Coordinates of C-alpha atoms and ligand atoms in Angstrom, one line a residue:
X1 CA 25.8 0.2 29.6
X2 CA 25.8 -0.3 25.7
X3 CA 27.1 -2.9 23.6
X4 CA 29.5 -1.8 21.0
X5 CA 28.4 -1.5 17.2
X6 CA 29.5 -5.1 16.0
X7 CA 28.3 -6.5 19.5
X8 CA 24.8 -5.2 18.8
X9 CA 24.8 -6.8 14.9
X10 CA 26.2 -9.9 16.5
X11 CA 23.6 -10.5 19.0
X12 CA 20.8 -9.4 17.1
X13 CA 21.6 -11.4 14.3
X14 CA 21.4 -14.6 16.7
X15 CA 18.2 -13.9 18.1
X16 CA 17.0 -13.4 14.7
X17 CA 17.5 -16.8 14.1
X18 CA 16.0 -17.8 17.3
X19 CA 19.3 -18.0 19.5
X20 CA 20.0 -16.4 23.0
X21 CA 23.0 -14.3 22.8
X22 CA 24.6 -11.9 25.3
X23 CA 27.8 -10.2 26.0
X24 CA 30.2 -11.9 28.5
X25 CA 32.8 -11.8 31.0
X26 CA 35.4 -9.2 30.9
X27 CA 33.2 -6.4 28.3
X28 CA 30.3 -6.6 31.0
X29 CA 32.8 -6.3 34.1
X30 CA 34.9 -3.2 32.4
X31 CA 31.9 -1.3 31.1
X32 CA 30.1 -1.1 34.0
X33 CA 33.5 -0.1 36.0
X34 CA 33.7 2.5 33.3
X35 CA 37.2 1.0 31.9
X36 CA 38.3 1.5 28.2
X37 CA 37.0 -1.7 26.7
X38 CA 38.7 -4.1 25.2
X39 CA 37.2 -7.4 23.0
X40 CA 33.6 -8.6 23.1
X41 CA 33.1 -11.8 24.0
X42 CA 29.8 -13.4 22.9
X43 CA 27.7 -16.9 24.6
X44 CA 25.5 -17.9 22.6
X45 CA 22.6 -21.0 22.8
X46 CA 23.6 -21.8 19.1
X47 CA 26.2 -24.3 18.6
X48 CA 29.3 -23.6 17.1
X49 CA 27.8 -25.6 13.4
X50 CA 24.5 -23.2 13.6
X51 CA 27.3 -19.9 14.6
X52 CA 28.7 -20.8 11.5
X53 CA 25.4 -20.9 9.6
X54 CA 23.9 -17.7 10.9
X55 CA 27.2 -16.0 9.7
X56 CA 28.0 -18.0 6.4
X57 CA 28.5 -14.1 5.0
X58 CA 30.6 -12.4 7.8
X59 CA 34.2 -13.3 7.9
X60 CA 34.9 -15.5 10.6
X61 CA 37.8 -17.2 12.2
X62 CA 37.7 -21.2 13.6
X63 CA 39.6 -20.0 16.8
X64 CA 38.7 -22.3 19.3
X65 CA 36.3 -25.1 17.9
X66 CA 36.9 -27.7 19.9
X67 CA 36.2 -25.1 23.1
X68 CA 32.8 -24.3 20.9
X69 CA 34.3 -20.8 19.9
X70 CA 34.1 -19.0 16.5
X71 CA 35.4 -15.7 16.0
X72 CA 33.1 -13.5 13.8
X73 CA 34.3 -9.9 12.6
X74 CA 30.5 -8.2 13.2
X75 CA 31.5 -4.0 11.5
X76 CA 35.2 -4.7 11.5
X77 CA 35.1 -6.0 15.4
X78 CA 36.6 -9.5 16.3
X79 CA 34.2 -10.8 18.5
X80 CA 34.6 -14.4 20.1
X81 CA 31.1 -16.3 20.1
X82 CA 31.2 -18.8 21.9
X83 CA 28.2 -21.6 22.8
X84 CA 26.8 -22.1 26.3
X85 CA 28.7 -24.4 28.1
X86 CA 30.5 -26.0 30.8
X87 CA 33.8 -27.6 31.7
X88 CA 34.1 -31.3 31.0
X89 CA 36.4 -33.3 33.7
X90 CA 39.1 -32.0 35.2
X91 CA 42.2 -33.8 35.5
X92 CA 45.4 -32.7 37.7
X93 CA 43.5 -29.2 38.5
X94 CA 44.2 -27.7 34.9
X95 CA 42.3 -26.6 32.3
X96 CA 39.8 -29.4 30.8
X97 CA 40.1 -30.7 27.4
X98 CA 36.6 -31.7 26.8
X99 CA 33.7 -29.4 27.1
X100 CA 30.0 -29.7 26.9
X101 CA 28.0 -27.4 25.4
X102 CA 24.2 -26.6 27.3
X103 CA 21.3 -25.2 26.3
X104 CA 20.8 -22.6 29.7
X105 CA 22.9 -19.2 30.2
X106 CA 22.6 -20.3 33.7
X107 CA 24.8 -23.1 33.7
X108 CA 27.5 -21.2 31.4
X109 CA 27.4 -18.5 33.9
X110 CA 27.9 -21.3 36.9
X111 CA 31.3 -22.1 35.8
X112 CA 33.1 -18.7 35.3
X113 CA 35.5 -18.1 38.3
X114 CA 34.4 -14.7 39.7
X115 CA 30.9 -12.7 40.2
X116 CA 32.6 -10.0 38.6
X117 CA 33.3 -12.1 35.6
X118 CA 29.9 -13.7 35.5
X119 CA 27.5 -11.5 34.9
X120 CA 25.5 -11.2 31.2
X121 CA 24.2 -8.4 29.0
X122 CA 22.0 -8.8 26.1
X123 CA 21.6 -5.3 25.2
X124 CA 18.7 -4.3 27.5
X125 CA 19.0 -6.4 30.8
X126 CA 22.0 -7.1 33.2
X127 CA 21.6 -11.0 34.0
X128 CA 23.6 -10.9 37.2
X129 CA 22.8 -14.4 39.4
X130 CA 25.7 -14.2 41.9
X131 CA 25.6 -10.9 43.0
X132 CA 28.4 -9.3 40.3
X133 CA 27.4 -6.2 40.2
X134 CA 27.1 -5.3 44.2
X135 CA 30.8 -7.0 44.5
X136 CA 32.0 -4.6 41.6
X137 CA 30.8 -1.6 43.4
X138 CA 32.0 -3.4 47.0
X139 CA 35.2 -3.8 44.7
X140 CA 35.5 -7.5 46.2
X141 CA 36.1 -10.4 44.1
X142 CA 34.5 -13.4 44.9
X143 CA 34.6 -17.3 43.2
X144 CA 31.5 -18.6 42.0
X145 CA 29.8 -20.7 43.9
X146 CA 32.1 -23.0 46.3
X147 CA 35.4 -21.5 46.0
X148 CA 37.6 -24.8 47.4
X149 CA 35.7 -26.4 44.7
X150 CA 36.6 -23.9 42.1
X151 CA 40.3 -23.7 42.9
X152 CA 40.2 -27.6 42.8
X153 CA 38.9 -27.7 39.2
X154 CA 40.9 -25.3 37.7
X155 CA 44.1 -23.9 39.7
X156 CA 44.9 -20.9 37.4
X157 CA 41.7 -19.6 38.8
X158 CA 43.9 -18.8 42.0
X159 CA 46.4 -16.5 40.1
X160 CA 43.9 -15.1 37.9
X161 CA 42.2 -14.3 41.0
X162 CA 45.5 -12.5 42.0
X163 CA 45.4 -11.0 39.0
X164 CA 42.4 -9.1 39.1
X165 CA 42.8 -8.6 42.6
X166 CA 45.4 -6.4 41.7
X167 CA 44.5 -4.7 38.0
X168 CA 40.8 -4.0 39.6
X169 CA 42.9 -3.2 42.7
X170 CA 40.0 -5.1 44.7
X171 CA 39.9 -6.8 47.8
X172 CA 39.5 -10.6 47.8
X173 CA 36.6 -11.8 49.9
X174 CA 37.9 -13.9 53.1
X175 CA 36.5 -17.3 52.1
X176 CA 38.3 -17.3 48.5
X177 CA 40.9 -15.7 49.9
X178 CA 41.1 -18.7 52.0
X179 CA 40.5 -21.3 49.8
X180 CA 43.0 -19.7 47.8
X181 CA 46.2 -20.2 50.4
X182 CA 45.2 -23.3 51.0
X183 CA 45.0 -24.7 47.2
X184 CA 47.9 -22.6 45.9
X185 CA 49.6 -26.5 46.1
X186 CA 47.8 -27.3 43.4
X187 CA 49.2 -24.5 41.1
X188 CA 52.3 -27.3 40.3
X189 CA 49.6 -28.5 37.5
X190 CA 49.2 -25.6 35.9
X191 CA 51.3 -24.6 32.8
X192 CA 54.2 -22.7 33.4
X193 CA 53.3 -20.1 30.5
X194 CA 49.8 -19.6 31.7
X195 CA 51.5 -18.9 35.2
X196 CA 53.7 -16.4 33.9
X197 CA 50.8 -14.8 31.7
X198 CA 49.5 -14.2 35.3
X199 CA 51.9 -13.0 37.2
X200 CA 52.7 -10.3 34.4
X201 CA 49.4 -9.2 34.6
X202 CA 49.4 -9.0 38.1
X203 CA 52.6 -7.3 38.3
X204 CA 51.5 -4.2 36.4
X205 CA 48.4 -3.7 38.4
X206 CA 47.8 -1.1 41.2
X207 CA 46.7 -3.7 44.1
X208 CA 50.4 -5.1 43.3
X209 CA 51.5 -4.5 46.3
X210 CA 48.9 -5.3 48.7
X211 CA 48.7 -8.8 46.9
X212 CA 52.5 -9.3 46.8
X213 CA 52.1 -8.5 50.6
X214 CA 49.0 -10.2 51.4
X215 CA 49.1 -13.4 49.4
X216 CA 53.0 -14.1 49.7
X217 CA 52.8 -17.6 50.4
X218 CA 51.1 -18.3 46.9
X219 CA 53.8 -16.4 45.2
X220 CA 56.5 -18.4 46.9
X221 CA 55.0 -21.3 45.5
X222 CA 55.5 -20.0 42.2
X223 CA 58.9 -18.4 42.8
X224 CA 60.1 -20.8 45.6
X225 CA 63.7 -18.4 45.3
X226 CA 61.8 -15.7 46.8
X227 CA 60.8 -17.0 49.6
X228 CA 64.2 -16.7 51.8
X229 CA 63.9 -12.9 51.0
X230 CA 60.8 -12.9 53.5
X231 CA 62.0 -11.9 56.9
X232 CA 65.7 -11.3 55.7
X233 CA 66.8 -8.2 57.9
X234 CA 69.0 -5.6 55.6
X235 CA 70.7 -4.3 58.9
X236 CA 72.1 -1.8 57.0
X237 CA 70.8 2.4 57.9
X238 CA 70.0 2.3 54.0
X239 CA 67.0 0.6 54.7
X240 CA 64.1 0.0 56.8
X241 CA 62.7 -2.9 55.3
X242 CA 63.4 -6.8 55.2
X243 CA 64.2 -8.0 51.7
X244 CA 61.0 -8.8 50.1
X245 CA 59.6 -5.5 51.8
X246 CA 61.6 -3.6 50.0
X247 CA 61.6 -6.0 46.5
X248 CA 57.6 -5.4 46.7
X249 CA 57.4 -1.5 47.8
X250 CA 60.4 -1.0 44.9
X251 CA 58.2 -2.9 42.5
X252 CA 54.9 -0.9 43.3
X253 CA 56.4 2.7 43.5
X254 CA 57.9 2.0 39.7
X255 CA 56.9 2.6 36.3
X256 CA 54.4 0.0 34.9
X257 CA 56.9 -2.0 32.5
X258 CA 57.1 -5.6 32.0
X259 CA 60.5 -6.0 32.5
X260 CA 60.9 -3.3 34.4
X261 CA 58.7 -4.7 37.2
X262 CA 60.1 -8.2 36.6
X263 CA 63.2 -6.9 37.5
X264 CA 62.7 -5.3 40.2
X265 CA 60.5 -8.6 41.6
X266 CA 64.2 -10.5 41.3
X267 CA 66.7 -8.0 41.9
X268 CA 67.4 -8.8 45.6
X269 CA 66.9 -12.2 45.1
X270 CA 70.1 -13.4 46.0
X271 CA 70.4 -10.7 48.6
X272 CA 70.1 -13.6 51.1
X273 CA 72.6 -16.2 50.2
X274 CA 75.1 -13.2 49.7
X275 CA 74.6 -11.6 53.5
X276 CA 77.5 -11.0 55.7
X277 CA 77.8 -9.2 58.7
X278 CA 81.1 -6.9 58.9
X279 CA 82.8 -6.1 62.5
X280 CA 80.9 -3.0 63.3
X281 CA 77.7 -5.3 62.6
X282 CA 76.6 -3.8 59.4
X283 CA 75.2 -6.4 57.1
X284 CA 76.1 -6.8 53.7
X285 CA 75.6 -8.6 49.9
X286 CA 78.6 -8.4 48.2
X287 CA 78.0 -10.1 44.6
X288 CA 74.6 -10.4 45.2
X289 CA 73.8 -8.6 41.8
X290 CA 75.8 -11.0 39.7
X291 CA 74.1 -13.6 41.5
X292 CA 70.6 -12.3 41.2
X293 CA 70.7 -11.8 37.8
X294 CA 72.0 -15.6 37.1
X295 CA 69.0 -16.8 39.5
X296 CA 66.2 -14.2 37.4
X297 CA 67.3 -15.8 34.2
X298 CA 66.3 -19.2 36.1
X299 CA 63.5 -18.2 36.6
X300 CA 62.5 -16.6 33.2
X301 CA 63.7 -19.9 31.5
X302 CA 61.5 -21.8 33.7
X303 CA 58.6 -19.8 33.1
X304 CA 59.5 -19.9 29.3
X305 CA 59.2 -16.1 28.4
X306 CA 60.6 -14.6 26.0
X307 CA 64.2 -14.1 25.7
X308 CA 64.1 -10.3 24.8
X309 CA 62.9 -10.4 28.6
X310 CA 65.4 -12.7 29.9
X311 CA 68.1 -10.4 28.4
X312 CA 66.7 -7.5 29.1
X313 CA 66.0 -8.7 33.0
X314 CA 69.3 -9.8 33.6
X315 CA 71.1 -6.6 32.4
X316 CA 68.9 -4.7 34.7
X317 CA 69.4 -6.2 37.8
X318 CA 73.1 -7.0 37.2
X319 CA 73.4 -3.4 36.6
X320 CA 70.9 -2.5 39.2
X321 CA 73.4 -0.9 41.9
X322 CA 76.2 0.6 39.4
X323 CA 76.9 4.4 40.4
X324 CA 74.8 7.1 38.3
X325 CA 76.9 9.2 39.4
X326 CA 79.7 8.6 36.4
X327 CA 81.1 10.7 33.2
X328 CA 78.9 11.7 30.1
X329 CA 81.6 9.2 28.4
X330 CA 81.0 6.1 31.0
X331 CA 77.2 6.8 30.1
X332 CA 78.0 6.4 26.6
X333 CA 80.2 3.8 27.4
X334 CA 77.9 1.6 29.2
X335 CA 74.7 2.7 26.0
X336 CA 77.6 1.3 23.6
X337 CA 77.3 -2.2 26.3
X338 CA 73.9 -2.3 26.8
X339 CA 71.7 -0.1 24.3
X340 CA 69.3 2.6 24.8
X341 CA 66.3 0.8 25.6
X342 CA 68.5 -1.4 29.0
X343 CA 69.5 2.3 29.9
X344 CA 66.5 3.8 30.2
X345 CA 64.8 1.1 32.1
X346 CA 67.5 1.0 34.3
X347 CA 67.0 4.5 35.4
X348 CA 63.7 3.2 36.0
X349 CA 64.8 0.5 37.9
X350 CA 67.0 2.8 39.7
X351 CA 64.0 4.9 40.6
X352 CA 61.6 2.3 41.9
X353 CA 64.9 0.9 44.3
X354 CA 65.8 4.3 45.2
X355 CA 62.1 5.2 46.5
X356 CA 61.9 1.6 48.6
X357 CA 64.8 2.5 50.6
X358 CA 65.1 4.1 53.8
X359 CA 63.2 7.6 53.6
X360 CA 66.3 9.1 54.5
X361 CA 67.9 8.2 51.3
X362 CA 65.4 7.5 48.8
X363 CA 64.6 11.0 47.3
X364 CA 68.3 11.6 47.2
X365 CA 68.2 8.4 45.1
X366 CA 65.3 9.0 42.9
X367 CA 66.9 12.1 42.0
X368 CA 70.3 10.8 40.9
X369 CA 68.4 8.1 38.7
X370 CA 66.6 10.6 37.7
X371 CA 69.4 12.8 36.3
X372 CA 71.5 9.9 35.0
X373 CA 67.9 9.1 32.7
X374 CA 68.0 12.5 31.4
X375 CA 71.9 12.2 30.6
X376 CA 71.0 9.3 28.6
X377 CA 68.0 10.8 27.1
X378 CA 69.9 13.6 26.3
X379 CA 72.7 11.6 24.3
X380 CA 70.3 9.8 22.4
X381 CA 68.1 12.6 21.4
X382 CA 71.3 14.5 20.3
X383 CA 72.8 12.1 18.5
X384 CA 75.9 11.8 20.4
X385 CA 78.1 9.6 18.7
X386 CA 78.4 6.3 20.9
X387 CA 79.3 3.0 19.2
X388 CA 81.6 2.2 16.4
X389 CA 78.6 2.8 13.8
X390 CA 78.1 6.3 14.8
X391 CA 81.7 6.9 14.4
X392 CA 82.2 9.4 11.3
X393 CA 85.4 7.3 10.1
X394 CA 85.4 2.9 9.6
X395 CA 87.4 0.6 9.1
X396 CA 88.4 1.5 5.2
X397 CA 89.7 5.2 6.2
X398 CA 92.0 3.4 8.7
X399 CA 93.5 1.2 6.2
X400 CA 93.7 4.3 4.0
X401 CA 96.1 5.9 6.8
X402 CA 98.1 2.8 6.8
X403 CA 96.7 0.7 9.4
X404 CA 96.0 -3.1 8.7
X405 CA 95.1 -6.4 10.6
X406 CA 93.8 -6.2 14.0
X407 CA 95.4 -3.2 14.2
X408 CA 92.4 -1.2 12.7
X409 CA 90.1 -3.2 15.5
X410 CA 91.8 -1.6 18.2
X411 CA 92.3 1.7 16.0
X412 CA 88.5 2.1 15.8
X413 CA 88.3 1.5 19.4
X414 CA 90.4 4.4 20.1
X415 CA 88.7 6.4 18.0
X416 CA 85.6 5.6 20.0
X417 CA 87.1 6.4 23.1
X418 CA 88.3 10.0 22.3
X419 CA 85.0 11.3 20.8
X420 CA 83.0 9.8 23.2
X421 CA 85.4 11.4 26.1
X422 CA 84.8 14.4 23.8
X423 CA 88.8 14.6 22.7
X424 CA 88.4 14.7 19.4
X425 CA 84.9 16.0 17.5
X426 CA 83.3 13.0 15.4
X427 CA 84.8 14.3 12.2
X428 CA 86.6 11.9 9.8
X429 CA 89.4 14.6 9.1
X430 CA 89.8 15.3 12.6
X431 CA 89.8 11.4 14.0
X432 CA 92.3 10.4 11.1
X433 CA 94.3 13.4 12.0
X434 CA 94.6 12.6 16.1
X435 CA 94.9 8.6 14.7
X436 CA 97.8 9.4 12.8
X437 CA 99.6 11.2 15.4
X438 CA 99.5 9.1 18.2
X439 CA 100.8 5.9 15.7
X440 CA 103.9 4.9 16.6
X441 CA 105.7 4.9 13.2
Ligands
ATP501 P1 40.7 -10.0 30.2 O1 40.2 -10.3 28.8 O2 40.8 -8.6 30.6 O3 41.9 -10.8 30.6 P2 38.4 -11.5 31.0 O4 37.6 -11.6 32.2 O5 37.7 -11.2 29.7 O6 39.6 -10.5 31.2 P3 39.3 -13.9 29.7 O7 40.4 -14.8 30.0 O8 39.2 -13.2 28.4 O9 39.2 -12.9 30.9 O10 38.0 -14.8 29.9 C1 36.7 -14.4 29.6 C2 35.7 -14.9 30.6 O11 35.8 -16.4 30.7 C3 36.0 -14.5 32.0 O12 35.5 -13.2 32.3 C4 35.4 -15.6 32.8 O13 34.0 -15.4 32.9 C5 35.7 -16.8 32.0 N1 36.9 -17.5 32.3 C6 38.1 -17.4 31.8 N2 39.1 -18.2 32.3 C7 38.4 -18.9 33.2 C8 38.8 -19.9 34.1 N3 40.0 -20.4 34.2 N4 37.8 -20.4 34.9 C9 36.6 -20.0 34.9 N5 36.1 -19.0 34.1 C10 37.0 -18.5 33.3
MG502 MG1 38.6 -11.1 27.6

């Protein structure tokens, strides 16, 4: 293991002042699992005044103060120093506001939340106390010390734990898997955005599906709504598993794309409070897209995200069962509705629900999502004329064939419509010729 450039600076520049200093956290963890590193993060016995004073001729940033963190730039590398510490008091199981800084690496290391996060690096030697290093090779991840405890102080710790459970794709050892279920009540303290920052996380990791599987009592404690979908029977020969089954395998099997994966976690949603059984005792969800969607967007509200994401989230699953099976035109049609970027990703959404259906059906599936992407790739990358921008003639050339008022609206509308049904060629001469035909005079 090696410390980066800056790291190295960094850390020998504290000890040259007398200070302990060693890398942290997520940099130890990735580089000895061989993962592309990210930031450095730095503890330090110095307090955040002497940080400051050591590095009076680096650039640094007051990031976190009151948390006893200074960013330094050590050879053009952000690196977060931040003092020994640990957690003040918690109150309602969230993050604390008060911290106290220590003077022993020992007792910073105490109150990280996994082994695999708590082991220290100071260039030479691996300072491993809880056994980090074994679980990283077991690929477990185990809380620090008692995990009931843990999950007590600091709730989040249970969906970061989900988190990594997934992006390391480990397994989570029985006891804080345990103590996990049974304190995933106590997530109702934690911030809603922090949640969210989570669950995105977890979403686009590999173990998402064994943790979507395996720890589906947590997540319905942070998406109550999904809960009914748990043991709802499809009845239907399209598919062999019950709702959520299907809304997890759909979600694993797909591309790794926020809203992509979002989607897909909500698309079936409503599947439940839209089920009806017809005569022959087929079930179905009539509306249950519609209905979805509306429910998604709840849900992205609540978890305050961003509304490129709501928007983009509810297009997807409303559209989520539309036939791919449709006109070159309708295509265009429905990039003039919803852009290229909703298109695309709905061919990927398509994809990931087409693979979680019955086996039966779900190449067939895959396949026609994947031929409707490469229609719309292949419109966009040609430059196919598809909204009233594209269109060779505006709103000036109709007036200049005699068209006025609302009249030139619905004019440039059906110029749309014939060159993207490929009537007429996007040329102005052309349009205004076919435009001035069909006008009743
Ligand atoms: P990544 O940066 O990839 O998200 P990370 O492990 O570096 O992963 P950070 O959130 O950057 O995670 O936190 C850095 C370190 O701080 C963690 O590795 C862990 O040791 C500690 N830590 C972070 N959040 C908590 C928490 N809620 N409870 C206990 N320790 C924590
Ligand atoms: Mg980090």
């Amino acid at each position: 293991m090696e410390l980066t450039k800056g790291a190295k600076l960094l850390i020998k520049t504290l000890n040259d002042h007398g200070y302990e200093a060693y890398a942290v956290g997520g940099f130890v963890r990735d580089n000895l699992l061989g993962n592309p590193l990210f930031d450095v993060d730095v503890t330090t016995s110095a307090t955040p005044e002497q940080t400051l004073e050591v590095f009076k001729d680096f650039k640094v940033y007051l990031t976190g103060l009151k948390h006893g963190t200074v960013t330094v730039n050590s050879l053009g590398e952000n690196i977060e120093v931040t003092t020994f510490r640990v957690d003040g008091d918690y109150k309602d199981n969230r993050h604390p506001n008060t911290v106290k800084f220590v003077s022993s690496l020992n007792d910073d290391l105490l109150r990280r939340d996994f082994t695999v996060n708590a082991m220290a690096f100071d260039g030479e030697n691996l300072i491993d106390l809880f056994g980090g290093k074994e679980d990283l090779e077991n690929k477990i991840l185990r809380a620090v010390g008692n995990p009931s405890k843990r999950f007590e102080e600091d709730a989040l710790r249970i969906l970061r734990g989900l988190r990594f459970a997934s992006v390391l794709d480990f397994e989570i050892e029985p006891e804080t898997a345990k103590a996990m279920q049974e304190k995933a009540h106590l997530l109702k303290n934690v911030s809603v955005e922090r949640i969210f920052i989570e669950l995105t996380k977890m979403l686009l990791g590999k173990g998402v599906e064994r943790v979507l599987l395996s720890f589906k009592d947590i997540i319905f404690t942070v998406i109550p709504e999904l809960k009914a979908c748990d043991g709802c029977d499809q009845n239907t020969k399209f598919h062999s598993f019950d709702v959520y089954e299907h809304t997890v395998k759909s979600v694993a099997i797909s591309s790794k794309d926020k809203a992509v994966r979002w989607a897909l976690l909500l698309h079936d949603i409503e599947k439940p409070s839209c089920y009806s059984v017809d005569a022959r005792g087929i079930g179905h969800f009539y509306g249950h897209q519609a209905k979805s969607a509306k429910t998604a967007v709840q849900i992205l509200k609540r978890f305050k995200a961003d509304n490129k994401l709501i928007k983009l989230t509810n297009d997807l699953i409303y559209l989520h069962d539309i036939k791919t099976e449709i006109s070159r035109g309708d295509i265009k049609r429905l990039l003039n509705n919803y852009g290229a970027e909703t298109l695309k990703k709905l061919a990927l959404v398509k994809v990931g629900d087409g693979l979680a259906h019955a086996k039966e059906y779900a190449f067939e599936r895959e396949r026609l999502a994947l031929e409707f992407l490469n229609t719309v790739n292949s419109i966009i990358d040609g430059g196919e004329c598809y909204t009233l921008k594209d269109l060779a003639v505006n709103g000036n050339d109709l007036k200049g064939i005699g068209y006025f008022g609302q009249e030139i609206k619905t004019g440039l509308e059906r110029a749309l419509s014939l060159v993207i049904d490929g009537k007429v060629e996007n040329e102005k001469g052309l349009i205004l010729e076919r435009l001035k035909n069909e006008r009743p005079s």
